[in-house]
Coordinates of C-alpha atoms and ligand atoms in Angstrom, one line a residue:
M1 CA -8.6 -4.6 -19.1
I2 CA -5.2 -4.3 -17.7
G3 CA -4.5 -7.2 -15.1
Y4 CA -6.9 -9.2 -15.9
D5 CA -5.5 -12.3 -15.8
A6 CA -5.8 -15.9 -15.9
A7 CA -6.1 -16.3 -12.3
T8 CA -8.2 -13.8 -11.3
A9 CA -10.4 -15.4 -14.3
A10 CA -10.6 -17.9 -12.6
S11 CA -11.9 -16.2 -9.0
Y12 CA -14.7 -14.2 -11.3
A13 CA -16.2 -17.4 -12.9
P14 CA -18.1 -18.9 -10.1
W15 CA -19.8 -15.2 -10.2
D16 CA -19.9 -14.4 -13.3
A17 CA -24.0 -15.0 -14.1
T18 CA -26.0 -12.6 -16.4
D19 CA -26.0 -9.7 -14.0
A20 CA -22.8 -9.6 -12.9
S21 CA -19.7 -8.8 -14.7
V22 CA -16.1 -8.3 -13.6
G23 CA -14.0 -4.6 -13.6
R24 CA -10.9 -2.9 -11.9
V25 CA -11.6 -0.1 -8.9
V26 CA -10.2 2.5 -9.8
R27 CA -11.1 5.0 -7.5
V28 CA -12.9 4.8 -4.1
D29 CA -14.3 8.1 -2.3
R30 CA -17.2 7.0 0.7
G31 CA -18.6 4.2 -0.3
V32 CA -18.6 4.7 -3.9
A33 CA -16.5 3.5 -6.1
S34 CA -15.3 4.2 -9.8
V35 CA -14.5 0.9 -11.3
L36 CA -13.9 0.1 -15.1
A37 CA -15.4 -2.8 -16.8
E38 CA -15.1 -3.7 -20.2
D39 CA -17.9 -1.6 -21.5
G40 CA -16.7 1.1 -20.1
L41 CA -16.3 2.8 -16.4
H42 CA -19.4 2.5 -13.5
R43 CA -20.1 4.4 -10.6
A44 CA -21.2 1.5 -8.3
S45 CA -22.2 1.6 -4.6
W46 CA -21.0 -0.6 -2.1
G47 CA -23.4 -3.9 -1.9
G48 CA -24.1 -5.1 1.7
A49 CA -21.6 -8.0 1.8
V50 CA -19.1 -6.0 1.4
L51 CA -20.0 -2.9 3.5
A52 CA -20.9 -5.2 6.6
R53 CA -16.8 -6.8 5.9
A54 CA -14.8 -3.6 5.8
A55 CA -16.7 -2.5 8.7
R56 CA -15.4 -5.8 10.3
D57 CA -11.6 -5.4 8.9
P58 CA -11.1 -2.0 6.8
E59 CA -8.4 -3.7 4.6
Q60 CA -11.5 -5.4 3.4
A61 CA -12.7 -2.1 1.8
P62 CA -12.3 -1.8 -1.9
C63 CA -9.4 0.3 -3.1
A64 CA -7.7 1.2 -6.1
G65 CA -6.2 -2.2 -8.3
D66 CA -8.6 -4.4 -6.6
W67 CA -10.9 -6.3 -9.2
C68 CA -13.9 -6.9 -8.0
V69 CA -17.7 -8.7 -9.1
L70 CA -20.5 -5.8 -10.5
R71 CA -23.6 -6.4 -10.1
S72 CA -25.8 -4.6 -12.9
W73 CA -30.3 -3.7 -11.2
P74 CA -32.9 -3.2 -13.7
D75 CA -32.9 0.2 -12.4
H76 CA -29.9 0.9 -13.7
R77 CA -28.1 1.2 -10.9
V78 CA -24.5 -0.8 -9.5
T79 CA -23.3 -2.1 -6.7
L80 CA -19.6 -3.8 -6.1
E81 CA -21.1 -6.7 -4.7
H82 CA -17.4 -8.9 -4.1
L83 CA -13.5 -8.4 -4.1
L84 CA -11.9 -10.9 -5.6
P85 CA -8.8 -12.3 -4.0
R86 CA -6.2 -9.6 -4.0
R87 CA -2.7 -10.8 -5.6
T88 CA -0.3 -8.5 -3.7
S89 CA -1.4 -5.2 -1.3
V90 CA 0.4 -1.6 0.3
T91 CA -1.0 -2.0 3.0
R92 CA 0.7 0.3 5.8
A93 CA -0.6 1.3 9.3
T94 CA -2.9 4.2 10.2
A95 CA -1.2 6.4 12.9
G96 CA -4.2 7.3 15.7
K97 CA -6.0 6.0 18.4
Q98 CA -8.4 3.5 16.5
S99 CA -4.6 2.1 14.8
A100 CA -5.4 -0.4 11.9
A101 CA -4.7 -1.4 8.7
Q102 CA -5.2 0.4 5.1
V103 CA -4.4 -0.7 1.9
I104 CA -3.8 2.2 0.0
C105 CA -3.4 -0.3 -3.6
A106 CA -4.1 -4.0 -4.5
N107 CA -2.7 -6.1 -7.2
V108 CA 0.3 -4.1 -8.7
D109 CA 3.2 -5.1 -10.2
M110 CA 5.5 -2.8 -9.2
V111 CA 6.1 -0.1 -6.2
G112 CA 7.7 2.6 -7.1
L113 CA 9.1 4.4 -4.2
V114 CA 8.8 8.1 -4.8
V115 CA 11.5 9.8 -3.5
A116 CA 13.5 13.7 -3.9
L117 CA 17.4 13.8 -5.2
H118 CA 16.5 17.5 -3.5
P119 CA 16.5 17.4 -0.6
L120 CA 18.9 15.1 0.5
P121 CA 16.6 11.7 0.7
A122 CA 17.3 10.2 4.1
E123 CA 18.7 5.8 3.4
T124 CA 16.1 5.5 6.7
K125 CA 13.5 6.9 5.1
I126 CA 14.2 4.8 1.7
E127 CA 14.5 1.7 3.7
R128 CA 11.3 1.7 5.5
L129 CA 9.5 2.7 2.8
L130 CA 11.8 -0.7 1.0
A131 CA 9.9 -2.8 3.6
L132 CA 6.6 -2.0 2.4
A133 CA 6.9 -2.8 -1.0
W134 CA 8.6 -5.7 -0.6
Q135 CA 5.6 -7.4 2.3
S136 CA 3.2 -6.0 -0.9
G137 CA 4.6 -9.2 -3.0
A138 CA 5.2 -6.5 -5.6
E139 CA 8.4 -5.5 -6.7
P140 CA 10.0 -2.3 -6.1
V141 CA 11.4 -0.3 -7.5
V142 CA 13.4 3.2 -6.1
L143 CA 12.4 6.0 -8.5
L144 CA 14.3 8.9 -7.2
T145 CA 12.8 12.3 -8.9
K146 CA 13.8 15.5 -9.1
A147 CA 16.9 14.7 -10.4
D148 CA 16.9 18.4 -12.5
L149 CA 17.2 20.1 -9.0
V150 CA 20.9 18.7 -8.1
S151 CA 24.2 18.1 -10.0
D152 CA 24.8 14.4 -8.3
A153 CA 22.1 12.2 -8.6
A154 CA 24.3 9.4 -10.0
E155 CA 26.4 9.7 -6.8
V156 CA 23.1 9.3 -4.5
A157 CA 21.6 6.5 -6.8
A158 CA 24.7 4.8 -6.3
D159 CA 24.6 5.3 -2.3
V160 CA 21.0 3.6 -2.6
R161 CA 22.0 1.3 -4.6
R162 CA 23.7 -0.4 -2.0
I163 CA 21.2 -0.5 0.4
A164 CA 18.9 -1.9 -1.8
P165 CA 21.6 -4.3 -4.1
E166 CA 18.4 -5.6 -5.3
V167 CA 16.3 -3.1 -7.1
E168 CA 16.3 -0.9 -9.3
V169 CA 17.0 3.3 -8.7
L170 CA 16.2 5.3 -11.1
P171 CA 17.2 8.8 -11.2
L172 CA 14.5 11.5 -12.8
S173 CA 13.0 14.6 -13.4
V174 CA 10.0 15.8 -15.1
V175 CA 11.6 19.0 -16.4
T176 CA 13.9 17.4 -18.2
G177 CA 12.6 13.5 -19.2
E178 CA 15.8 11.9 -17.4
G179 CA 14.6 8.4 -16.6
L180 CA 10.4 8.5 -18.0
E181 CA 11.4 6.2 -20.9
R182 CA 13.5 3.5 -19.2
L183 CA 10.3 3.8 -16.3
R184 CA 7.7 3.4 -19.6
A185 CA 9.7 0.7 -20.6
R186 CA 9.8 -1.3 -17.0
V187 CA 5.5 -1.0 -16.5
D188 CA 5.9 -3.0 -21.2
G189 CA 3.0 -2.6 -21.7
H190 CA 1.0 -4.2 -19.5
R191 CA 1.8 -3.7 -15.5
T192 CA 0.8 -1.7 -12.8
L193 CA 2.9 0.3 -11.5
A194 CA 1.8 2.5 -7.8
L195 CA 3.2 5.1 -6.9
V196 CA 3.6 5.6 -3.1
G197 CA 5.3 8.3 -0.7
T198 CA 5.3 11.1 0.8
S199 CA 3.6 14.1 0.4
G200 CA 5.5 16.9 -2.2
H201 CA 8.0 14.0 -3.5
G202 CA 6.5 14.1 -7.1
K203 CA 4.0 11.6 -7.6
S204 CA 1.3 13.4 -9.3
S205 CA 3.7 15.0 -11.7
L206 CA 5.1 11.8 -12.2
T207 CA 2.1 10.3 -13.2
N208 CA 1.2 13.7 -15.8
A209 CA 4.6 12.6 -17.4
L210 CA 4.2 9.3 -18.0
V211 CA 0.1 9.7 -18.6
G212 CA 1.8 12.6 -21.2
A213 CA -1.7 14.5 -19.7
E214 CA -2.5 16.7 -16.7
V215 CA -4.9 14.2 -15.2
L216 CA -4.1 14.9 -12.0
R217 CA -4.1 18.3 -10.0
T218 CA -1.0 18.7 -9.1
R219 CA -0.3 21.3 -6.2
E220 CA 2.2 24.1 -4.6
I221 CA 4.8 23.8 -2.9
R222 CA 4.0 25.8 0.0
D223 CA 6.6 28.5 0.4
D224 CA 8.6 27.7 3.7
G225 CA 9.1 25.1 0.7
R226 CA 7.5 22.0 3.1
G227 CA 4.8 19.4 2.0
R228 CA 1.0 20.1 2.1
H229 CA -1.5 17.3 2.8
T230 CA -3.9 18.3 0.3
S231 CA -4.4 15.5 -2.2
V232 CA -7.9 13.1 -1.2
R233 CA -7.2 11.6 -5.1
R234 CA -6.4 7.6 -5.2
E235 CA -6.2 6.8 -9.0
L236 CA -5.8 3.9 -10.9
V237 CA -4.3 5.6 -14.4
P238 CA -4.0 3.7 -17.7
L239 CA -1.5 4.4 -19.8
P240 CA -1.0 4.9 -23.4
G241 CA 1.9 2.6 -24.1
G242 CA -0.8 0.1 -22.3
G243 CA -0.3 -0.6 -18.3
A244 CA -1.2 1.1 -15.4
V245 CA 0.0 3.4 -12.6
I246 CA -1.4 3.9 -9.9
D247 CA -1.1 7.7 -7.9
T248 CA -1.4 6.5 -4.6
P249 CA -2.3 9.5 -1.9
G250 CA 0.6 12.3 -0.5
L251 CA 1.2 9.9 3.3
R252 CA 2.4 11.9 5.7
S253 CA 4.4 8.9 7.4
V254 CA 4.6 5.6 6.4
G255 CA 3.7 3.2 9.0
L256 CA 4.7 -0.3 8.8
L257 CA 3.1 -3.2 10.4
A258 CA 3.4 -6.4 10.2
A259 CA 6.1 -6.0 7.9
D260 CA 8.0 -9.5 8.9
S261 CA 8.6 -10.7 5.3
G262 CA 9.7 -7.2 4.0
L263 CA 11.8 -6.6 6.6
R264 CA 14.1 -9.5 6.0
R265 CA 13.9 -8.7 2.5
T266 CA 15.2 -5.2 2.8
F267 CA 17.4 -6.1 5.3
A268 CA 18.9 -9.4 4.2
D269 CA 22.6 -8.8 4.8
V270 CA 21.6 -8.6 8.7
E271 CA 19.5 -10.9 8.4
E272 CA 22.5 -12.9 6.9
L273 CA 24.9 -11.8 10.2
A274 CA 22.7 -12.1 13.1
A275 CA 21.9 -15.7 11.4
R276 CA 26.0 -16.7 12.3
C277 CA 25.6 -15.5 15.8
R278 CA 27.1 -18.3 18.5
F279 CA 23.1 -18.6 20.2
D280 CA 19.7 -18.3 18.4
D281 CA 18.3 -16.4 20.8
C282 CA 21.7 -13.5 20.4
A283 CA 19.9 -10.3 21.8
H284 CA 23.6 -8.7 19.6
G285 CA 24.5 -6.8 23.5
D286 CA 27.1 -8.4 25.2
E287 CA 26.8 -12.6 24.2
P288 CA 29.8 -14.3 22.9
G289 CA 30.2 -15.5 19.6
C290 CA 27.7 -12.0 18.5
A291 CA 28.4 -11.6 14.5
V292 CA 26.4 -8.4 14.5
V293 CA 28.9 -7.0 17.2
A294 CA 31.5 -7.9 15.7
A295 CA 30.3 -6.5 11.8
L296 CA 29.9 -3.2 13.8
A297 CA 33.2 -3.4 15.5
D298 CA 35.0 -3.9 11.9
G299 CA 32.5 -1.3 10.9
T300 CA 30.6 -4.1 8.0
L301 CA 28.0 -3.3 9.1
S302 CA 27.2 1.1 9.6
V303 CA 25.2 1.5 13.0
R304 CA 23.5 3.7 10.8
R305 CA 21.9 0.7 9.3
W306 CA 21.6 -1.4 12.3
E307 CA 19.4 0.7 14.6
S308 CA 16.9 1.5 10.7
W309 CA 16.7 -2.0 11.2
R310 CA 15.7 -2.6 15.0
R311 CA 13.5 0.6 15.2
L312 CA 11.5 -0.9 12.1
Q313 CA 11.4 -4.3 13.7
R314 CA 10.3 -3.0 17.1
E315 CA 7.9 -1.0 15.0
S316 CA 6.6 -3.9 12.6
A317 CA 6.1 -6.7 15.8
S318 CA 3.9 -3.8 17.7
G319 CA 1.8 -3.0 14.9
A320 CA 0.7 -6.6 14.5
A321 CA -0.2 -6.6 18.5
R322 CA -2.6 -3.2 18.0
Q323 CA -3.7 -5.8 15.1
D324 CA -4.4 -8.7 16.5
A325 CA -6.3 -6.7 19.4
R326 CA -8.6 -5.0 16.6
V327 CA -9.2 -8.2 14.6
R328 CA -10.0 -9.9 17.7
A329 CA -12.1 -7.0 19.1
A330 CA -13.9 -6.6 15.7
T331 CA -14.3 -10.6 16.4
A332 CA -15.3 -10.2 19.4
R333 CA -18.1 -7.4 18.6
Q334 CA -19.7 -9.7 15.9
Q335 CA -20.3 -12.5 18.1
R336 CA -22.2 -10.5 20.7
S337 CA -24.4 -8.5 18.1
R338 CA -25.2 -11.7 16.9
R339 CA -26.3 -14.0 20.0
G340 CA -28.4 -10.2 20.4
R341 CA -29.9 -10.9 17.1
S342 CA -30.6 -14.9 17.5
R343 CA -32.3 -14.0 21.5
P344 CA -36.3 -13.4 21.2
D345 CA -37.3 -9.9 21.4
P346 CA -38.5 -9.0 24.6
D347 CA -41.2 -6.2 22.9
R348 CA -42.3 -9.3 20.7
R349 CA -43.1 -11.2 23.8
S350 CA -44.7 -9.1 26.0
Q351 CA -46.4 -7.7 22.3
D352 CA -46.9 -11.5 21.9
R353 CA -48.9 -12.3 25.0
N354 CA -51.3 -9.1 24.7
L355 CA -52.4 -11.0 22.1
Ligands
LIG1 N1 12.2 20.2 -10.2 C1 10.9 20.1 -10.1 N2 10.4 19.4 -9.8 C2 9.8 18.6 -9.7 C3 9.3 17.2 -10.2 N3 9.0 17.0 -9.9 C4 7.6 17.0 -8.9 N4 8.2 18.6 -8.9 C5 7.3 20.0 -7.8 O1 7.3 19.3 -6.5 C6 6.2 19.7 -6.4 C7 5.2 18.5 -5.8 O2 5.4 17.8 -7.0 P1 3.9 16.8 -6.5 O3 3.7 15.6 -8.0 O4 2.4 17.1 -6.3 O5 4.4 15.8 -5.7 P2 3.1 14.7 -5.0 O6 4.5 13.3 -4.2 O7 2.7 14.0 -6.3 O8 2.1 15.2 -3.2 P3 1.1 14.3 -2.7 O9 0.2 15.4 -4.4 O10 0.9 16.0 -1.8 O11 1.0 13.5 -2.6 C8 5.8 20.5 -7.4 O12 5.9 21.5 -6.9 C9 5.8 20.0 -8.3 O13 5.7 21.0 -9.7 C10 11.0 17.5 -10.8 O14 11.4 16.2 -11.4 N5 11.6 18.6 -11.0
LIG2 ZN1 23.9 -11.6 17.8

């Protein structure tokens, strides 16, 4: 099984039983997961404990890439009984009133940030995706797609490398095949690569090209050139040369949520500057000895990058606060329902009296 390592085997060991097996989630549709196990693909509904955990905390719902414990029942049903601990997880903030975390995929080794070269990508958007990727615990790689549509792919890639010096930046095209061999080599026959990005940038096309077959439906771009939000799939696809790719659904927006460590990696240069300010609690305004203000003044730090860092910091902090509030509310709900259950049932008591 792709990516099954010693640590996963060790966390499965206590669950091993004659009616149990370990598998990897390749896809989830409303309470049913497709799970690849040693003996093939299973459709597994979620067991009671998994359902209860997911209701309490949406981050605990199974997602593509998860390792899980399957149970086979005498009537041939298969249930997903338990999720094994995640090694890495790509998590974003979901929009809307019920703001919460959504785990996009788990246990991936690399997060491919899929950003089209045409129209020209915004650096701020790449920084946002980088923070999400670093936060996941996996290694980011920037995949600049649709290289066949532009003549300056190498220059744009060089610009992106300047804001992401630690990360491989790869121009790609499914039309000319540019970059595909290099990306296959990075998967190296055993790693799992997740493709993450906003809708229409070419994730499904890239997955198809890597797999070499039409496994996922690629949707046509609308006449006005804007992306449509059509995809609901989320699939882990084994690659012919080994390893796997997870094509995540095209997101309209990628909200950051408690992405402290991801932001530190993405903006290492800014963090380093801020650490050199004279005062530990420098707000980088008009304090004397502010290294950030000095760097902005002499141009070593661009105003664009500084503002991008500040915006993402704020977003990450408010996402964390919302998440805390949600977890507190869920815990309180659960405690109330437990107390409710343990209290004697008034109807029962009146029945008892009547006996
Ligand atoms: N010229 C060119 N077009 C591409 C390339 N890759 C993708 N496209 C086109 O870009 C459009 C969007 O590609 P998709 O693969 O559906 O994009 P996606 O990121 O999977 O989008 P969602 O399904 O919404 O997540 C399609 O019309 C593709 O044909 C490429 O390398 N070159
Ligand atoms: Zn300062």
